[in-house]
Amino acid sequence: MSGPPQPVPQGDYVPARRHGTLIFTSGMTPRRDGVLLHHGPVRADAPVDDYRDAVRLACGNALAAAHGMLAPGESLAAILSLTVYVAAEPGFTAHSRIADLASAYLREELGDAGIGSRAAVGVASLPGNAPVEIQLVAAT
């Protein structure tokens, strides 16, 4: 496996699992080398752009996990599904705008193949007090 460094699991799981041409990533938070760099919750009174770096890092980790499942010479054909979990304080309603940051990152990295179906889900909390967690389903 070459490519970007693989995310460090924070429990008893693997960063991604492949079945045939499908790759399912675990939920990824904004960590680098196992260290959470951004903390939540997403504040209702903060601009969505304040969370851009956290979303890009979490999404980059998910994409790196997917790339780690590729055989030499293979590439990702498409992101089939993107799920963005947002740990938001009460009153926050811009979940889809947070998810748009992840979609923009995937489009930058993969072009139109980076855009698939999507869900933006508000939750009370995420592991380690992360503001976002991102999970992908990709096809080779």
Tab-separated table of C-alpha atoms in Angstrom:
chain	number	residue	atom	x	y	z
A	1	MET	CA	0.000	0.000	0.000
A	2	SER	CA	1.447	3.316	-1.033
A	3	GLY	CA	0.009	6.800	-1.066
A	4	PRO	CA	-0.950	9.039	1.836
A	5	PRO	CA	-0.250	7.823	5.367
A	6	GLN	CA	-3.015	5.680	6.811
A	7	PRO	CA	-5.051	7.077	9.709
A	8	VAL	CA	-4.236	5.551	13.090
A	9	PRO	CA	-7.226	3.583	14.456
A	10	GLN	CA	-8.401	4.750	17.876
A	11	GLY	CA	-9.932	1.384	18.756
A	12	ASP	CA	-10.437	-2.166	17.556
A	13	TYR	CA	-11.170	-1.536	13.867
A	14	VAL	CA	-9.428	-1.035	10.535
A	15	PRO	CA	-9.332	2.295	8.642
A	16	ALA	CA	-11.083	0.708	5.657
A	17	ARG	CA	-12.337	-2.612	4.367
A	18	ARG	CA	-12.594	-3.677	0.744
A	19	HIS	CA	-15.103	-6.104	-0.721
A	20	GLY	CA	-14.730	-6.610	-4.450
A	21	THR	CA	-14.747	-3.193	-6.068
A	22	LEU	CA	-16.262	-1.457	-3.034
A	23	ILE	CA	-14.286	0.242	-0.261
A	24	PHE	CA	-15.935	1.190	3.027
A	25	THR	CA	-14.032	3.521	5.339
A	26	SER	CA	-14.415	3.792	9.058
A	27	GLY	CA	-15.591	7.125	10.401
A	28	MET	CA	-12.660	9.528	10.419
A	29	THR	CA	-12.180	12.508	12.691
A	30	PRO	CA	-9.748	15.416	12.221
A	31	ARG	CA	-6.672	13.612	13.532
A	32	ARG	CA	-3.089	13.598	12.389
A	33	ASP	CA	-0.869	10.737	13.579
A	34	GLY	CA	-3.623	9.737	16.002
A	35	VAL	CA	-3.851	13.191	17.626
A	36	LEU	CA	-7.158	15.066	17.438
A	37	LEU	CA	-6.330	18.548	16.118
A	38	HIS	CA	-9.814	20.089	16.167
A	39	HIS	CA	-12.350	19.881	18.963
A	40	GLY	CA	-16.124	20.353	19.002
A	41	PRO	CA	-18.894	21.021	19.227
A	42	VAL	CA	-19.692	23.044	16.135
A	43	ARG	CA	-21.015	26.332	17.447
A	44	ALA	CA	-24.259	27.812	16.209
A	45	ASP	CA	-22.805	31.348	16.225
A	46	ALA	CA	-19.551	30.504	14.383
A	47	PRO	CA	-19.123	30.843	10.614
A	48	VAL	CA	-19.144	27.493	8.800
A	49	ASP	CA	-15.721	28.340	7.330
A	50	ASP	CA	-14.275	28.093	10.861
A	51	TYR	CA	-14.618	24.310	10.460
A	52	ARG	CA	-13.065	24.037	6.988
A	53	ASP	CA	-9.692	22.723	8.219
A	54	ALA	CA	-11.331	20.149	10.514
A	55	VAL	CA	-13.578	18.868	7.726
A	56	ARG	CA	-10.749	18.727	5.187
A	57	LEU	CA	-8.506	16.810	7.601
A	58	ALA	CA	-11.241	14.304	8.490
A	59	CYS	CA	-12.180	13.882	4.824
A	60	GLY	CA	-8.526	13.543	3.855
A	61	ASN	CA	-8.161	10.767	6.422
A	62	ALA	CA	-11.158	8.935	4.953
A	63	LEU	CA	-9.797	9.343	1.446
A	64	ALA	CA	-6.349	8.117	2.565
A	65	ALA	CA	-7.979	5.061	4.142
A	66	ALA	CA	-9.779	4.328	0.861
A	67	HIS	CA	-6.583	4.799	-1.147
A	68	GLY	CA	-4.854	2.373	1.193
A	69	MET	CA	-7.111	-0.409	-0.117
A	70	LEU	CA	-6.061	0.060	-3.748
A	71	ALA	CA	-3.818	-2.402	-5.522
A	72	PRO	CA	-0.852	-1.009	-7.474
A	73	GLY	CA	-2.099	0.755	-10.596
A	74	GLU	CA	-5.687	1.045	-9.358
A	75	SER	CA	-7.523	4.279	-8.673
A	76	LEU	CA	-10.812	5.268	-7.162
A	77	ALA	CA	-13.506	5.392	-9.831
A	78	ALA	CA	-16.085	7.172	-7.693
A	79	ILE	CA	-17.204	8.151	-4.244
A	80	LEU	CA	-20.581	6.446	-3.982
A	81	SER	CA	-21.596	7.771	-0.585
A	82	LEU	CA	-20.405	10.424	1.861
A	83	THR	CA	-21.705	10.618	5.423
A	84	VAL	CA	-20.784	13.669	7.484
A	85	TYR	CA	-21.548	13.558	11.208
A	86	VAL	CA	-21.610	16.984	12.834
A	87	ALA	CA	-21.357	17.349	16.614
A	88	ALA	CA	-23.294	20.592	16.860
A	89	GLU	CA	-24.536	22.601	19.770
A	90	PRO	CA	-28.291	23.253	20.019
A	91	GLY	CA	-29.516	25.778	17.486
A	92	PHE	CA	-27.015	24.840	14.764
A	93	THR	CA	-28.845	24.184	11.485
A	94	ALA	CA	-26.153	24.406	8.783
A	95	HIS	CA	-25.229	20.703	8.739
A	96	SER	CA	-25.467	20.573	4.951
A	97	ARG	CA	-23.074	23.519	4.661
A	98	ILE	CA	-20.527	21.631	6.789
A	99	ALA	CA	-21.021	18.642	4.468
A	100	ASP	CA	-20.502	20.953	1.468
A	101	LEU	CA	-16.939	21.520	2.745
A	102	ALA	CA	-16.322	17.761	2.504
A	103	SER	CA	-17.922	17.578	-0.944
A	104	ALA	CA	-15.725	20.462	-2.130
A	105	TYR	CA	-12.607	18.671	-0.868
A	106	LEU	CA	-13.578	15.437	-2.651
A	107	ARG	CA	-14.300	17.349	-5.872
A	108	GLU	CA	-10.853	19.008	-5.632
A	109	GLU	CA	-9.187	15.627	-5.172
A	110	LEU	CA	-11.221	13.452	-7.569
A	111	GLY	CA	-13.155	15.784	-9.858
A	112	ASP	CA	-16.772	14.844	-10.561
A	113	ALA	CA	-16.023	11.278	-9.422
A	114	GLY	CA	-15.726	12.683	-5.892
A	115	ILE	CA	-19.407	13.586	-5.725
A	116	GLY	CA	-21.897	10.864	-4.850
A	117	SER	CA	-24.890	10.539	-2.570
A	118	ARG	CA	-24.580	12.226	0.800
A	119	ALA	CA	-25.999	12.508	4.289
A	120	ALA	CA	-25.298	15.235	6.842
A	121	VAL	CA	-26.220	14.067	10.337
A	122	GLY	CA	-26.294	16.118	13.522
A	123	VAL	CA	-25.204	14.272	16.662
A	124	ALA	CA	-24.817	15.158	20.338
A	125	SER	CA	-21.142	14.184	20.490
A	126	LEU	CA	-18.368	12.398	18.603
A	127	PRO	CA	-15.314	10.406	19.735
A	128	GLY	CA	-12.738	12.509	21.534
A	129	ASN	CA	-15.009	15.582	21.317
A	130	ALA	CA	-14.347	15.871	17.570
A	131	PRO	CA	-16.490	18.409	15.695
A	132	VAL	CA	-16.962	16.164	12.644
A	133	GLU	CA	-16.610	12.558	11.576
A	134	ILE	CA	-16.600	11.466	7.943
A	135	GLN	CA	-17.260	8.059	6.384
A	136	LEU	CA	-16.991	7.128	2.710
A	137	VAL	CA	-18.078	4.337	0.399
A	138	ALA	CA	-15.947	4.285	-2.734
A	139	ALA	CA	-15.739	2.180	-5.882
A	140	THR	CA	-12.650	1.153	-7.806
